[in-house]
Coordinates of C-alpha atoms in Angstrom, one line a residue:
M1 CA 6.3 -17.0 20.3
T2 CA 6.5 -13.2 20.4
V3 CA 6.5 -11.6 16.9
C4 CA 7.1 -7.9 16.3
I5 CA 5.8 -6.4 13.1
V6 CA 7.5 -3.1 12.0
T7 CA 5.4 -1.2 9.5
L8 CA 5.4 2.5 8.5
G9 CA 3.4 4.5 6.0
T10 CA -0.2 5.4 5.5
L11 CA -3.2 3.5 6.9
G12 CA -3.4 1.5 3.7
D13 CA 0.2 0.3 4.5
V14 CA -0.5 -0.6 8.1
L15 CA -4.0 -2.2 8.1
P16 CA -3.0 -5.3 6.1
L17 CA -0.2 -5.9 8.5
C18 CA -2.6 -5.6 11.4
A19 CA -4.7 -8.3 9.7
L20 CA -1.6 -10.5 9.4
G21 CA -0.9 -9.9 13.1
A22 CA -4.4 -10.8 14.1
G23 CA -3.9 -14.1 12.2
L24 CA -0.7 -14.8 14.1
T25 CA -2.5 -14.1 17.4
R26 CA -5.3 -16.5 16.5
A27 CA -2.5 -19.1 16.0
G28 CA -1.3 -18.6 19.5
H29 CA 1.5 -16.0 19.1
T30 CA 1.9 -12.7 20.9
V31 CA 2.1 -9.9 18.4
R32 CA 3.3 -6.4 18.7
V33 CA 2.9 -3.9 15.9
A34 CA 5.5 -1.0 15.8
T35 CA 4.0 1.8 13.8
H36 CA 2.9 5.4 14.1
D37 CA 0.8 6.6 17.1
H38 CA -1.8 7.8 14.7
Y39 CA -2.8 4.2 14.0
R40 CA -2.6 3.0 17.6
S41 CA -6.4 2.4 17.9
F42 CA -6.5 0.3 14.7
V43 CA -3.6 -1.9 16.1
L44 CA -5.4 -2.3 19.5
D45 CA -8.7 -3.0 17.9
H46 CA -7.1 -6.0 16.1
G47 CA -6.1 -7.4 19.6
L48 CA -2.4 -6.6 19.1
E49 CA 0.1 -4.7 21.2
H50 CA 1.3 -1.4 19.9
A51 CA 4.8 0.2 20.0
T52 CA 5.5 3.7 18.8
M53 CA 7.5 4.6 15.7
P54 CA 8.4 8.1 14.5
L55 CA 7.5 10.1 11.4
D56 CA 3.7 10.2 11.5
P57 CA 2.6 10.6 7.9
V58 CA -0.6 12.5 8.6
E59 CA 1.3 15.2 10.5
L60 CA 4.1 15.2 7.9
F61 CA 1.8 15.6 4.9
S62 CA -0.5 18.1 6.5
G63 CA 2.1 20.9 6.5
V64 CA 3.0 23.1 3.6
W65 CA 6.2 21.3 2.9
G66 CA 4.5 17.9 2.9
S67 CA 1.8 19.1 0.5
D68 CA 4.5 20.5 -1.8
W69 CA 6.5 17.3 -1.6
L70 CA 3.5 15.1 -2.5
A71 CA 2.7 17.5 -5.4
S72 CA 6.1 16.7 -6.8
R73 CA 5.1 13.0 -7.4
N74 CA 5.6 13.4 -11.2
N75 CA 9.2 14.5 -10.7
P76 CA 11.0 11.4 -9.5
L77 CA 14.2 13.2 -8.6
R78 CA 12.4 15.8 -6.5
F79 CA 10.2 13.2 -4.9
M80 CA 13.1 10.9 -3.9
S81 CA 15.1 13.9 -2.7
G82 CA 12.2 15.0 -0.4
L83 CA 11.8 11.4 0.9
A84 CA 15.5 11.2 1.6
R85 CA 15.5 14.6 3.3
V86 CA 12.9 13.4 5.8
G87 CA 14.1 9.9 6.3
R88 CA 17.8 10.7 6.9
A89 CA 17.0 12.8 10.0
V90 CA 15.0 10.1 11.7
V91 CA 17.0 7.0 10.9
P92 CA 18.8 6.8 14.4
H93 CA 15.5 7.5 16.2
M94 CA 13.6 5.0 14.0
T95 CA 16.2 2.3 14.7
R96 CA 16.1 2.9 18.5
D97 CA 12.4 2.7 18.6
A98 CA 12.3 -0.4 16.5
R99 CA 15.0 -1.9 18.7
A100 CA 12.9 -1.3 21.8
A101 CA 9.8 -2.7 20.2
C102 CA 11.7 -5.9 19.2
A103 CA 13.6 -6.3 22.5
D104 CA 11.8 -9.5 23.5
A105 CA 10.8 -10.7 20.0
D106 CA 11.5 -14.2 18.9
A107 CA 11.0 -13.1 15.2
V108 CA 10.4 -9.9 13.3
V109 CA 8.3 -9.1 10.3
F110 CA 9.1 -5.8 8.6
T111 CA 7.8 -3.9 5.5
P112 CA 10.2 -2.1 3.1
L113 CA 9.8 1.2 5.0
G114 CA 10.4 -0.7 8.3
M115 CA 13.7 -2.1 7.1
A116 CA 15.4 -0.9 10.4
A117 CA 14.1 -4.2 11.9
H118 CA 16.3 -6.2 9.5
H119 CA 19.4 -4.9 11.2
I120 CA 17.9 -5.8 14.6
A121 CA 17.2 -9.3 13.6
E122 CA 20.6 -9.7 12.1
Q123 CA 22.3 -8.5 15.2
R124 CA 20.2 -10.7 17.5
G125 CA 20.3 -13.7 15.3
I126 CA 16.5 -14.2 15.2
P127 CA 14.3 -15.1 12.2
S128 CA 13.0 -12.3 10.1
F129 CA 10.5 -11.9 7.3
L130 CA 10.0 -9.1 4.7
A131 CA 6.3 -8.4 4.2
A132 CA 5.3 -6.4 1.1
L133 CA 2.1 -5.3 -0.6
Q134 CA 3.9 -4.8 -3.9
P135 CA 6.1 -7.3 -5.9
I136 CA 9.7 -6.2 -5.3
T137 CA 11.8 -9.3 -6.0
P138 CA 13.6 -8.8 -9.3
T139 CA 12.2 -10.6 -12.2
T140 CA 12.4 -10.6 -16.0
R141 CA 8.6 -11.0 -16.3
F142 CA 7.5 -7.4 -15.5
P143 CA 9.3 -4.2 -14.7
S144 CA 9.5 -2.6 -11.2
V145 CA 6.2 -1.2 -9.9
L146 CA 8.0 2.2 -9.8
A147 CA 9.3 2.0 -13.4
P148 CA 8.0 4.6 -15.8
A149 CA 4.5 3.6 -16.8
G150 CA 4.1 2.2 -20.3
W151 CA 7.7 1.2 -20.9
R152 CA 7.9 -2.3 -22.4
L153 CA 11.5 -2.9 -23.2
G154 CA 11.8 -6.7 -22.6
P155 CA 13.2 -9.1 -20.0
G156 CA 16.6 -7.4 -19.5
Y157 CA 15.1 -4.0 -18.9
N158 CA 12.5 -5.5 -16.5
R159 CA 15.2 -7.0 -14.2
V160 CA 17.4 -3.9 -14.4
S161 CA 14.4 -1.7 -13.4
H162 CA 14.0 -3.7 -10.2
L163 CA 17.6 -3.4 -9.3
A164 CA 17.7 0.3 -10.2
T165 CA 14.6 1.1 -8.1
E166 CA 16.2 -0.9 -5.2
Q167 CA 19.3 1.3 -5.4
A168 CA 17.2 4.5 -5.6
F169 CA 15.7 3.6 -2.2
W170 CA 18.9 2.4 -0.6
L171 CA 21.6 4.9 -1.6
P172 CA 20.0 8.1 0.0
W173 CA 20.1 6.3 3.4
R174 CA 23.2 4.2 3.0
R175 CA 25.4 6.4 5.1
Q176 CA 22.9 6.8 7.9
F177 CA 22.0 3.1 8.2
N178 CA 25.7 2.0 8.0
R179 CA 26.5 4.5 10.8
V180 CA 23.6 2.9 12.9
R181 CA 24.8 -0.6 12.1
R182 CA 28.3 0.3 13.4
E183 CA 27.3 2.4 16.4
Q184 CA 24.2 0.6 17.7
F185 CA 24.7 -3.0 16.5
N186 CA 28.5 -3.4 15.9
L187 CA 27.7 -4.8 12.5
P188 CA 29.7 -4.4 9.3
P189 CA 28.5 -1.8 6.8
M190 CA 26.4 -2.8 3.8
R191 CA 28.1 -2.2 0.4
F192 CA 26.5 -1.4 -2.9
G193 CA 23.3 -3.3 -3.2
G194 CA 22.1 -2.6 0.3
V195 CA 19.3 -4.3 2.2
G196 CA 17.7 -5.9 -0.9
R197 CA 20.8 -7.7 -2.0
Q198 CA 21.6 -8.9 1.5
L199 CA 18.1 -10.3 2.0
R200 CA 18.3 -12.2 -1.3
R201 CA 21.8 -13.5 -0.5
Q202 CA 20.5 -14.7 2.9
G203 CA 17.3 -16.2 1.5
T204 CA 15.2 -14.1 3.9
P205 CA 11.5 -15.2 3.3
H206 CA 9.5 -12.6 1.4
L207 CA 5.7 -12.6 2.2
Y208 CA 3.6 -10.9 -0.5
G209 CA 0.2 -9.8 0.6
F210 CA -1.6 -9.9 -2.8
S211 CA -3.4 -12.5 -4.7
P212 CA -1.7 -14.8 -7.3
L213 CA -4.9 -14.1 -9.4
V214 CA -3.8 -10.4 -9.6
V215 CA 0.0 -11.0 -9.8
P216 CA 0.9 -14.6 -10.8
P217 CA 4.3 -15.5 -9.2
P218 CA 7.0 -15.2 -11.9
D219 CA 8.7 -18.5 -12.6
D220 CA 12.1 -16.9 -12.1
W221 CA 11.3 -16.0 -8.4
P222 CA 13.2 -18.1 -5.8
G223 CA 11.4 -20.4 -3.4
W224 CA 11.5 -18.0 -0.5
A225 CA 9.2 -15.5 -2.3
H226 CA 5.7 -16.4 -1.2
V227 CA 2.6 -14.9 -2.8
T228 CA 0.1 -15.7 0.0
G229 CA -3.0 -13.8 -1.1
Y230 CA -4.4 -10.6 0.3
W231 CA -4.3 -9.8 4.0
F232 CA -7.8 -8.2 4.2
P233 CA -8.6 -6.2 7.4
A234 CA -12.2 -6.2 8.5
T235 CA -12.5 -2.4 8.3
R236 CA -16.3 -2.4 9.0
D237 CA -15.5 -3.7 12.4
L238 CA -13.0 -0.9 13.1
W239 CA -15.3 2.1 12.8
G240 CA -19.0 2.5 12.4
V241 CA -20.9 3.2 9.2
P242 CA -21.9 6.9 9.3
E243 CA -25.7 7.3 9.6
E244 CA -25.8 9.8 6.7
L245 CA -24.2 7.2 4.5
Q246 CA -26.7 4.6 5.4
R247 CA -29.6 6.9 4.7
F248 CA -28.1 7.9 1.3
L249 CA -27.6 4.3 0.3
D250 CA -31.1 3.4 1.2
A251 CA -32.6 6.4 -0.7
G252 CA -31.8 5.2 -4.2
P253 CA -29.8 3.0 -6.6
A254 CA -26.2 1.9 -5.9
P255 CA -24.0 5.0 -6.2
V256 CA -20.5 5.3 -7.7
C257 CA -17.9 5.8 -4.9
V258 CA -15.1 8.3 -5.6
G259 CA -12.1 8.8 -3.4
F260 CA -8.4 9.7 -3.9
S261 CA -7.1 8.5 -0.5
S262 CA -3.9 10.4 0.5
L263 CA -3.6 12.2 -2.8
K264 CA -2.9 16.0 -2.6
V265 CA -4.2 18.2 -5.5
D266 CA -3.6 21.8 -6.3
D267 CA -7.3 22.7 -6.6
P268 CA -9.6 20.4 -4.6
E269 CA -12.7 22.5 -5.4
A270 CA -12.1 22.2 -9.2
L271 CA -11.5 18.5 -8.9
T272 CA -14.8 18.1 -6.9
R273 CA -16.7 20.0 -9.6
T274 CA -15.2 17.8 -12.3
V275 CA -16.1 14.6 -10.4
I276 CA -19.7 15.7 -9.8
A277 CA -20.2 16.8 -13.4
A278 CA -18.8 13.5 -14.6
L279 CA -21.1 11.5 -12.3
R280 CA -24.1 13.4 -13.6
R281 CA -23.1 13.0 -17.2
A282 CA -23.1 9.2 -16.5
G283 CA -26.4 9.4 -14.7
Q284 CA -25.0 8.2 -11.4
R285 CA -25.4 9.1 -7.8
G286 CA -22.1 9.6 -6.0
V287 CA -20.5 9.1 -2.6
L288 CA -17.3 11.2 -2.5
L289 CA -14.7 10.4 0.1
R290 CA -12.7 13.4 1.1
G291 CA -9.6 11.4 2.2
W292 CA -6.7 13.9 2.8
G293 CA -8.6 16.7 1.1
A294 CA -8.6 16.0 -2.6
L295 CA -12.4 16.3 -2.6
Q296 CA -14.4 19.0 -0.8
A297 CA -17.7 19.2 1.0
G298 CA -20.4 21.6 -0.1
Q299 CA -24.0 22.0 -1.2
H300 CA -23.8 19.5 -4.1
G301 CA -27.4 18.3 -4.3
S302 CA -29.4 15.3 -3.0
D303 CA -27.7 13.0 -5.5
M304 CA -24.2 13.5 -4.0
L305 CA -22.9 12.7 -0.6
V306 CA -19.5 13.9 0.6
I307 CA -18.1 12.2 3.8
D308 CA -14.6 12.0 5.3
S309 CA -14.3 8.2 5.1
A310 CA -16.1 4.9 5.3
P311 CA -15.2 1.2 5.7
H312 CA -14.3 0.0 2.2
D313 CA -15.5 -3.5 2.7
Y314 CA -18.9 -2.1 3.5
L315 CA -19.2 0.7 1.0
F316 CA -17.7 -0.9 -2.0
E317 CA -20.1 -3.9 -1.9
R318 CA -22.9 -1.4 -2.2
A319 CA -21.4 0.7 -5.1
A320 CA -22.0 0.5 -8.8
A321 CA -18.3 1.3 -9.5
V322 CA -15.3 2.8 -7.6
V323 CA -13.2 5.7 -8.9
H324 CA -9.8 5.7 -7.2
P325 CA -6.1 6.3 -7.9
G326 CA -5.1 2.7 -7.9
G327 CA -3.4 2.1 -4.5
A328 CA -2.7 -1.5 -3.6
G329 CA -5.2 -1.5 -0.8
T330 CA -8.0 0.2 -2.7
C331 CA -7.5 -2.2 -5.6
A332 CA -7.7 -5.2 -3.3
A333 CA -10.9 -3.8 -1.6
S334 CA -12.6 -3.3 -5.0
L335 CA -11.7 -6.8 -6.2
R336 CA -12.9 -8.3 -2.9
A337 CA -16.2 -6.4 -3.2
G338 CA -16.7 -7.5 -6.8
V339 CA -17.1 -4.0 -8.1
P340 CA -15.7 -2.5 -11.3
S341 CA -13.1 0.3 -11.1
V342 CA -12.2 3.5 -12.8
V343 CA -8.5 4.2 -12.1
V344 CA -6.8 7.6 -12.2
P345 CA -3.2 6.7 -11.1
G346 CA -1.0 9.5 -9.9
F347 CA 2.4 8.2 -8.8
S348 CA 4.3 5.3 -7.3
D349 CA 2.9 1.8 -7.8
Q350 CA -0.6 3.1 -8.8
F351 CA 0.2 2.7 -12.5
F352 CA 1.1 -1.0 -12.0
W353 CA -2.0 -1.8 -10.2
A354 CA -4.1 0.1 -12.7
Q355 CA -2.8 -2.1 -15.4
R356 CA -3.4 -5.2 -13.4
L357 CA -7.1 -4.3 -13.0
V358 CA -7.4 -3.7 -16.7
S359 CA -5.8 -7.1 -17.5
L360 CA -8.4 -8.7 -15.2
G361 CA -11.2 -7.0 -17.2
V362 CA -12.6 -5.2 -14.2
A363 CA -11.6 -1.7 -15.3
P364 CA -11.4 0.3 -18.5
P365 CA -8.0 1.8 -19.5
P366 CA -6.8 4.2 -16.8
L367 CA -7.2 7.9 -17.1
R368 CA -4.3 10.4 -17.0
W369 CA -4.5 13.3 -14.7
R370 CA -3.6 15.8 -17.3
D371 CA -6.5 14.6 -19.5
L372 CA -9.0 14.4 -16.7
D373 CA -12.2 16.3 -17.4
A374 CA -15.9 15.7 -16.8
A375 CA -16.4 14.3 -20.3
A376 CA -13.6 11.7 -20.1
L377 CA -14.3 10.7 -16.5
G378 CA -18.1 10.5 -17.2
R379 CA -17.5 8.1 -20.1
A380 CA -15.3 5.9 -18.0
I381 CA -17.8 5.9 -15.2
D382 CA -20.6 5.0 -17.5
L383 CA -18.6 2.2 -19.0
A384 CA -17.5 0.7 -15.7
A385 CA -20.9 1.1 -13.9
T386 CA -23.1 -0.2 -16.7
G387 CA -20.9 -2.4 -18.9
R388 CA -21.9 -6.0 -18.4
G389 CA -18.4 -7.3 -19.1
F390 CA -16.8 -5.3 -16.3
R391 CA -19.5 -6.4 -13.8
E392 CA -19.2 -10.0 -14.7
A393 CA -15.3 -9.9 -14.5
A394 CA -15.6 -8.2 -11.1
R395 CA -18.0 -10.8 -9.8
D396 CA -15.7 -13.6 -11.1
A397 CA -12.7 -12.0 -9.4
R398 CA -14.6 -11.7 -6.1
R399 CA -15.6 -15.4 -6.3
R400 CA -12.0 -16.5 -6.9
L401 CA -10.6 -14.3 -4.2
G402 CA -13.1 -15.6 -1.8
A403 CA -11.6 -19.1 -2.2
E404 CA -8.2 -17.7 -0.9
D405 CA -7.0 -17.4 2.6
G406 CA -4.1 -15.0 2.4
V407 CA -3.7 -14.5 6.2
G408 CA -3.9 -18.2 6.9
R409 CA -1.4 -19.0 4.2
A410 CA 1.0 -16.3 5.4
V411 CA 0.7 -17.5 9.0
A412 CA 1.4 -21.1 8.0
T413 CA 4.4 -20.0 6.0
I414 CA 5.9 -18.0 8.9
E415 CA 5.3 -21.0 11.3
H416 CA 7.0 -23.3 8.8
Y417 CA 10.2 -21.2 8.8
L418 CA 10.0 -20.8 12.6
E419 CA 9.8 -24.5 13.2
A420 CA 12.8 -25.0 10.9
A421 CA 14.9 -22.3 12.6

């Protein structure tokens, strides 16, 4: 069968879906990934076809407006307003591109940001699957991953928080998507509740690309919500290990890796000074990943190395600890490598994943950005890198994750539904 995967977002959002697509290819299916052109080489390197989707996040966030928008992450209303402002303008174009990518597909897999594919599958009457890296099916067991961090108000609040988050993402685009449904697909409009409610009513299979060790499936989830395990991409096979990194690793003890991925900060130089001072307070060498510019290169001394990026599945295995903001992909990579974490969550689902790492015993309590200084960060780094309990918990998590086959289980689940269709 031909399967089209529609996924938008950052590289951390796209790579796991490429890993899933590669699994489907090994099972004999033809797979096309519809995503941004910026990630075309990663798609092709997985042996998959590529189709272009609009709204390249790297270009978007590199401008002044994008930087200002990302900096508004602590203001939910401003953040959602900015997201809606960008999204509304490209909905018709996004839907047309997704429709072209799925033209010959026998089934579609789409992420929450790729929900345009849901309308295509509905119009064509072909099987569809929601693939998510965060738990979004409503439950009473824990609140939405986007709910305010630290609020523990009980089962009723937990379920309502999921429904409220769902509406916050649907309502800003309701008019645009309903117009597309009418004009491009001759489909009736969606009422209050939007895509999420319709998917639940139809029993559309949800594939969750995280481990049941990290998020045990709630007992009030329906049977079509499948926690398959992580969809790990082999990043070390996608780009080479920088020679300067290999020399640095060979020159001394395991360093602490520090990176803030796509995070934008007001003063990268100040953050870099804080990180380096914290590492030296903890007596640790450091590998600093610049990411989208949160950390800066410079003459920092022979005990510090600043590079643009490196394969996580190579670097993390050679690190004493990892300092990161708690994105789903980085948390997964640190657990897979069996290395403790120091988490500094900034927005979105990062607070949720930070608490999951704490509950597994692989990270000390997360640090708050407003309290981040060299002393606090240094103490946390020392605790994670030298604390025996954190190292043992991280090794245990690695062992248990190694027994899982997230991609294989997701592929088997998809094929089960396709056979029954």
